[in-house]
Structures are given as C-alpha cells and as structure tokens.
Amino acid sequence: MDHLNKNIVTKNTSEPKVYNTNFAEAFYFFAFLSLVVFTFSTLSNILTPIAIAILIWFLINALANQIKKLPFMNSNFGEFISIPLSLIIIVVSMLQIGSFIASSIVELSSTIAQLDDKFYSTIEKLSTMTGFDFSDKFEKLFEQFSIASLINKVIAAFSSIVSNIMQILLYVLFLLLDQRFFNAKINALFPNYENRSKAKEVLSSVSKSIRMYISITTIISLSTGFLTYLLCEALSLQGAVLWGFLAFILNFIPTIGSIIAVIIPTLFSLVQFSELSDVLIVLVSLVVIQFTIGNIIYPRLMGNRLNISQFIVILSLVVWGAMWGTVGMFLSVPMMVILMIILSQFENTKGMAIIISGDGKIYSNNSI
C-alpha cells in the first residue's frame, strides 16, 4: 500500500513539471519570434538591399544554369562563361530599365497631380449618367487617402530600390565571388559525413526550389510586362514603358500585385482619355492579360512544385509587407519556400511544414 501511494504521489508531482516545461518552451518560442520580427522591422533599411541582392544572385544562377544547357556550351567553357554572362545581361537590363523608368516618371509627374481632380469629375459624370450619387460614397474614401499619393508611394518604393542599385550590385558581386567556397565551408561546418550530406541535401533542395520559382515567375512576369507595354503603346497610353515595367515587377507579388498592375494604368487613362469607353477598353484588356497569364498559363508551368497553402501565401504577403514594405511582398513566397523545406527536415518542426504546405505533402527525405 505504501508503495502504491508512493507511485501515486510521484505521478501527481510529475505532471506540473511537464506542464511547466511546455509553457516555458512556448514562452521562449514566442519571445524568440517577437525578437526576430522586431529585428527585421527595425533593420529593414539594412536588410532589404541584402535580400534583393540574394534574389538577384539566385536569378543570375538560374540564368547561368540555362546558359549551360545551350548546345554550343561544352562543360568547361559553359562553367567559365555562364556566371559572368548572366551577370552582364542582368546588370545591363537593370540599368536600361532604370533609365526608362526615370524618364517615364518625369513625363507622368504632371499627370499624377491631375489624377484626383480627374477622378472626381469622372465620378460626377457617372452620377449624372446613372442618376445615382456616387460622390458621397467616394468622399469618405478620399478622406482616408488620395489616389495620387498612393501612386506616388508605389513609384517611390521602386525609386528607392533604384537609388540603392550600386549597393545591391556590390552585394551580388561578393556573393558570386564567395559561392565557389560554399562547398568547402559546408565540409568544415559539418565534419560528420551523414550530417554533411544532409546539410548539402537541404541546401540543394532550397536552391533548386528558389531557382525554379524565380525562373518561371521571371519568364511569366516578362511576358506580362511585355504584353502590357504593347497594349498601352497600341492604345497610345502615356508611360507605356513604365506600365510594362510595373506589370513585370508587381507580378512577383501574389494576387495583390496583379490587381495593382491593372488599377494604376487604368487610373492614368482616366486623365488622358476623355471618353469612358477608352478607359473601359484599357481596363478590360489589362484584366484579360493578367487573368490569362496568371490563372491559366502560370499554374500550368508551376504546377504544385512549390506546394504552399494559398492562405499562407497571403498571410506571409501581409507579414513581410508590414515588416519590409514592397520588397517584403516580393520576397514573401521565396521566404516561405525556404522555411517550409527547412522545417520539414526536423521531426519537432515537421508539423509546421505540413501546415505551410498546400496539400500536406512535404519534402520526403529522411528528417533529422
């Protein structure tokens, strides 16, 4: 009987310890998460150029891999020329696009100032045509924000990226110089063969997933931007180069980016065109381009290879956007890909990787 009572006491006294341990783990986890979010938000001016540089670095490597596959590229020559050639192509493209954007912004500066007044007059015209007063409905909305100021903020976000272009390119250059030593660093960090193989496997999976995402998204974005440019040029809409560039860049932001890429040129068409029918043609044509490429072509090319929940995509878009602004929105999907692959490698965090995934299927290799 004494032995039984001893067991009962032992069992009862052990439960609070387990509870306290779980509570402590949860507390430290959320404290660490809060510290990370605070650090990322506070150091956004320092970290965003580095993040953009890493994105461009992945893009250069993705382009280099495609160059190596060309028929006239043998193994030695392809390895030697692919990275420098990719770097030159991307840098020249960025500088050329930057000059076009600068000239387009100067050209449209006066148009931006007229945007709010033109929108008010359009609302009044709609009210007259339909017999329903829209002005009161939109007046409260305009008390919160101005269309011109909103567009200026979007353009300012891209202008800040262009202003840091030399710093970003410097980061990219040093990443390219250092990447030849990555394998030696992995070998030094993981002396154990099994751990070293596992680390290389995880890094390889992350690299392939990000390169695949960037390659397909870049091709799709280029197609969207080029078609937007052709459409705006054909309809004689001012700033066709800028609208094509915005469509290209904003296509990297899931869902919201496509909506903004349609709204901004349409609002500018309100200022330029006197007939609402011309504005509707611009709106419908841009919607058709975005819908066809974004909802038909892109899913077929990408398939389920990223396998991320759409809710998580939108949630990460909001979180990274709050921390890093526009740049955070661009990086939200690559960040979630990296996070899901890394979490899937450890038994304690595999459940979180399943939550992030789209259908519950995660990276299939043996977990650590």
PDB file of C-alpha atoms in Angstrom, residues 106-230:
ATOM      1  CA  VAL A 106       9.321  62.703 -65.181  1.00  0.00           C
ATOM      2  CA  GLU A 107       6.889  62.530 -68.099  1.00  0.00           C
ATOM      3  CA  LEU A 108       3.979  61.487 -65.879  1.00  0.00           C
ATOM      4  CA  SER A 109       4.639  63.790 -62.931  1.00  0.00           C
ATOM      5  CA  SER A 110       2.137  66.388 -64.134  1.00  0.00           C
ATOM      6  CA  THR A 111      -0.417  63.680 -64.868  1.00  0.00           C
ATOM      7  CA  ILE A 112      -0.195  62.353 -61.308  1.00  0.00           C
ATOM      8  CA  ALA A 113      -1.050  65.796 -59.940  1.00  0.00           C
ATOM      9  CA  GLN A 114      -4.243  65.886 -62.044  1.00  0.00           C
ATOM     10  CA  LEU A 115      -5.351  62.384 -61.089  1.00  0.00           C
ATOM     11  CA  ASP A 116      -7.577  63.156 -58.092  1.00  0.00           C
ATOM     12  CA  ASP A 117      -9.416  66.023 -59.838  1.00  0.00           C
ATOM     13  CA  LYS A 118      -9.988  63.880 -62.918  1.00  0.00           C
ATOM     14  CA  PHE A 119     -11.286  61.019 -60.811  1.00  0.00           C
ATOM     15  CA  TYR A 120     -13.748  63.350 -59.056  1.00  0.00           C
ATOM     16  CA  SER A 121     -15.023  64.623 -62.404  1.00  0.00           C
ATOM     17  CA  THR A 122     -15.416  61.032 -63.637  1.00  0.00           C
ATOM     18  CA  ILE A 123     -17.444  60.132 -60.540  1.00  0.00           C
ATOM     19  CA  GLU A 124     -19.678  63.148 -61.133  1.00  0.00           C
ATOM     20  CA  LYS A 125     -20.129  62.118 -64.777  1.00  0.00           C
ATOM     21  CA  LEU A 126     -21.109  58.584 -63.692  1.00  0.00           C
ATOM     22  CA  SER A 127     -23.552  60.049 -61.177  1.00  0.00           C
ATOM     23  CA  THR A 128     -25.168  62.129 -63.921  1.00  0.00           C
ATOM     24  CA  MET A 129     -25.381  59.189 -66.344  1.00  0.00           C
ATOM     25  CA  THR A 130     -26.846  56.715 -63.850  1.00  0.00           C
ATOM     26  CA  GLY A 131     -28.883  59.077 -61.703  1.00  0.00           C
ATOM     27  CA  PHE A 132     -27.234  57.675 -58.590  1.00  0.00           C
ATOM     28  CA  ASP A 133     -24.999  59.886 -56.447  1.00  0.00           C
ATOM     29  CA  PHE A 134     -21.600  58.157 -56.228  1.00  0.00           C
ATOM     30  CA  SER A 135     -19.781  61.246 -54.944  1.00  0.00           C
ATOM     31  CA  ASP A 136     -20.979  60.846 -51.349  1.00  0.00           C
ATOM     32  CA  LYS A 137     -19.856  57.226 -51.317  1.00  0.00           C
ATOM     33  CA  PHE A 138     -16.352  58.066 -52.534  1.00  0.00           C
ATOM     34  CA  GLU A 139     -15.966  61.226 -50.463  1.00  0.00           C
ATOM     35  CA  LYS A 140     -15.429  59.243 -47.263  1.00  0.00           C
ATOM     36  CA  LEU A 141     -12.944  57.033 -49.075  1.00  0.00           C
ATOM     37  CA  PHE A 142     -10.928  60.028 -50.268  1.00  0.00           C
ATOM     38  CA  GLU A 143     -10.817  61.382 -46.737  1.00  0.00           C
ATOM     39  CA  GLN A 144      -8.608  58.402 -45.891  1.00  0.00           C
ATOM     40  CA  PHE A 145      -6.230  58.523 -48.851  1.00  0.00           C
ATOM     41  CA  SER A 146      -5.540  60.210 -52.150  1.00  0.00           C
ATOM     42  CA  ILE A 147      -5.067  58.227 -55.370  1.00  0.00           C
ATOM     43  CA  ALA A 148      -2.190  60.472 -56.400  1.00  0.00           C
ATOM     44  CA  SER A 149      -0.421  59.993 -53.056  1.00  0.00           C
ATOM     45  CA  LEU A 150      -0.975  56.229 -53.244  1.00  0.00           C
ATOM     46  CA  ILE A 151       0.590  56.018 -56.708  1.00  0.00           C
ATOM     47  CA  ASN A 152       3.442  58.275 -55.597  1.00  0.00           C
ATOM     48  CA  LYS A 153       4.149  55.835 -52.757  1.00  0.00           C
ATOM     49  CA  VAL A 154       4.262  52.883 -55.161  1.00  0.00           C
ATOM     50  CA  ILE A 155       6.631  54.727 -57.511  1.00  0.00           C
ATOM     51  CA  ALA A 156       8.728  55.925 -54.552  1.00  0.00           C
ATOM     52  CA  ALA A 157       9.183  52.309 -53.422  1.00  0.00           C
ATOM     53  CA  PHE A 158      10.716  51.391 -56.776  1.00  0.00           C
ATOM     54  CA  SER A 159      12.730  54.626 -56.850  1.00  0.00           C
ATOM     55  CA  SER A 160      14.303  53.711 -53.501  1.00  0.00           C
ATOM     56  CA  ILE A 161      15.359  50.357 -54.934  1.00  0.00           C
ATOM     57  CA  VAL A 162      16.925  52.096 -57.952  1.00  0.00           C
ATOM     58  CA  SER A 163      18.741  54.559 -55.647  1.00  0.00           C
ATOM     59  CA  ASN A 164      20.370  51.606 -53.811  1.00  0.00           C
ATOM     60  CA  ILE A 165      21.284  49.806 -57.024  1.00  0.00           C
ATOM     61  CA  MET A 166      25.073  50.196 -56.618  1.00  0.00           C
ATOM     62  CA  GLN A 167      24.952  48.857 -53.065  1.00  0.00           C
ATOM     63  CA  ILE A 168      22.807  45.920 -54.202  1.00  0.00           C
ATOM     64  CA  LEU A 169      25.112  45.123 -57.123  1.00  0.00           C
ATOM     65  CA  LEU A 170      28.103  45.215 -54.769  1.00  0.00           C
ATOM     66  CA  TYR A 171      26.430  42.624 -52.537  1.00  0.00           C
ATOM     67  CA  VAL A 172      25.663  40.488 -55.599  1.00  0.00           C
ATOM     68  CA  LEU A 173      29.264  40.652 -56.774  1.00  0.00           C
ATOM     69  CA  PHE A 174      30.639  39.459 -53.435  1.00  0.00           C
ATOM     70  CA  LEU A 175      28.047  36.667 -53.252  1.00  0.00           C
ATOM     71  CA  LEU A 176      29.178  35.467 -56.682  1.00  0.00           C
ATOM     72  CA  LEU A 177      32.816  35.609 -55.588  1.00  0.00           C
ATOM     73  CA  ASP A 178      32.088  33.694 -52.377  1.00  0.00           C
ATOM     74  CA  GLN A 179      29.866  30.977 -53.817  1.00  0.00           C
ATOM     75  CA  ARG A 180      32.843  28.945 -55.073  1.00  0.00           C
ATOM     76  CA  PHE A 181      33.846  28.417 -51.417  1.00  0.00           C
ATOM     77  CA  PHE A 182      30.385  27.344 -50.219  1.00  0.00           C
ATOM     78  CA  ASN A 183      31.137  23.638 -50.561  1.00  0.00           C
ATOM     79  CA  ALA A 184      34.384  23.940 -48.570  1.00  0.00           C
ATOM     80  CA  LYS A 185      32.568  25.859 -45.830  1.00  0.00           C
ATOM     81  CA  ILE A 186      29.887  23.154 -45.592  1.00  0.00           C
ATOM     82  CA  ASN A 187      32.583  20.482 -45.260  1.00  0.00           C
ATOM     83  CA  ALA A 188      34.244  22.472 -42.473  1.00  0.00           C
ATOM     84  CA  LEU A 189      30.965  23.161 -40.649  1.00  0.00           C
ATOM     85  CA  PHE A 190      29.825  19.508 -40.714  1.00  0.00           C
ATOM     86  CA  PRO A 191      32.764  17.135 -40.085  1.00  0.00           C
ATOM     87  CA  ASN A 192      30.347  14.195 -39.700  1.00  0.00           C
ATOM     88  CA  TYR A 193      29.628  12.665 -43.119  1.00  0.00           C
ATOM     89  CA  GLU A 194      25.912  11.991 -42.502  1.00  0.00           C
ATOM     90  CA  ASN A 195      25.248  15.483 -41.172  1.00  0.00           C
ATOM     91  CA  ARG A 196      27.260  16.991 -44.017  1.00  0.00           C
ATOM     92  CA  SER A 197      25.303  15.023 -46.635  1.00  0.00           C
ATOM     93  CA  LYS A 198      22.032  16.026 -45.012  1.00  0.00           C
ATOM     94  CA  ALA A 199      23.006  19.713 -44.905  1.00  0.00           C
ATOM     95  CA  LYS A 200      24.019  19.652 -48.576  1.00  0.00           C
ATOM     96  CA  GLU A 201      20.761  17.922 -49.426  1.00  0.00           C
ATOM     97  CA  VAL A 202      18.685  20.591 -47.667  1.00  0.00           C
ATOM     98  CA  LEU A 203      20.652  23.456 -49.239  1.00  0.00           C
ATOM     99  CA  SER A 204      20.389  21.839 -52.669  1.00  0.00           C
ATOM    100  CA  SER A 205      16.628  21.470 -52.280  1.00  0.00           C
ATOM    101  CA  VAL A 206      16.261  25.097 -51.166  1.00  0.00           C
ATOM    102  CA  SER A 207      18.416  26.312 -54.043  1.00  0.00           C
ATOM    103  CA  LYS A 208      16.559  24.264 -56.686  1.00  0.00           C
ATOM    104  CA  SER A 209      13.128  25.330 -55.397  1.00  0.00           C
ATOM    105  CA  ILE A 210      14.048  29.022 -55.324  1.00  0.00           C
ATOM    106  CA  ARG A 211      15.735  28.878 -58.755  1.00  0.00           C
ATOM    107  CA  MET A 212      12.691  27.131 -60.195  1.00  0.00           C
ATOM    108  CA  TYR A 213      10.319  29.680 -58.653  1.00  0.00           C
ATOM    109  CA  ILE A 214      12.412  32.642 -59.804  1.00  0.00           C
ATOM    110  CA  SER A 215      12.921  31.239 -63.329  1.00  0.00           C
ATOM    111  CA  ILE A 216       9.253  30.535 -64.013  1.00  0.00           C
ATOM    112  CA  THR A 217       7.988  33.679 -62.280  1.00  0.00           C
ATOM    113  CA  THR A 218      10.513  35.846 -64.138  1.00  0.00           C
ATOM    114  CA  ILE A 219       9.502  34.397 -67.520  1.00  0.00           C
ATOM    115  CA  ILE A 220       5.819  34.871 -66.710  1.00  0.00           C
ATOM    116  CA  SER A 221       6.441  38.394 -65.404  1.00  0.00           C
ATOM    117  CA  LEU A 222       8.416  39.340 -68.518  1.00  0.00           C
ATOM    118  CA  SER A 223       5.563  38.082 -70.693  1.00  0.00           C
ATOM    119  CA  THR A 224       3.011  40.037 -68.652  1.00  0.00           C
ATOM    120  CA  GLY A 225       5.107  43.200 -68.737  1.00  0.00           C
ATOM    121  CA  PHE A 226       5.797  42.953 -72.474  1.00  0.00           C
ATOM    122  CA  LEU A 227       2.126  42.385 -73.334  1.00  0.00           C
ATOM    123  CA  THR A 228       1.118  45.269 -71.048  1.00  0.00           C
ATOM    124  CA  TYR A 229       3.648  47.522 -72.788  1.00  0.00           C
ATOM    125  CA  LEU A 230       2.381  46.508 -76.257  1.00  0.00           C
TER     126      LEU A 230
END
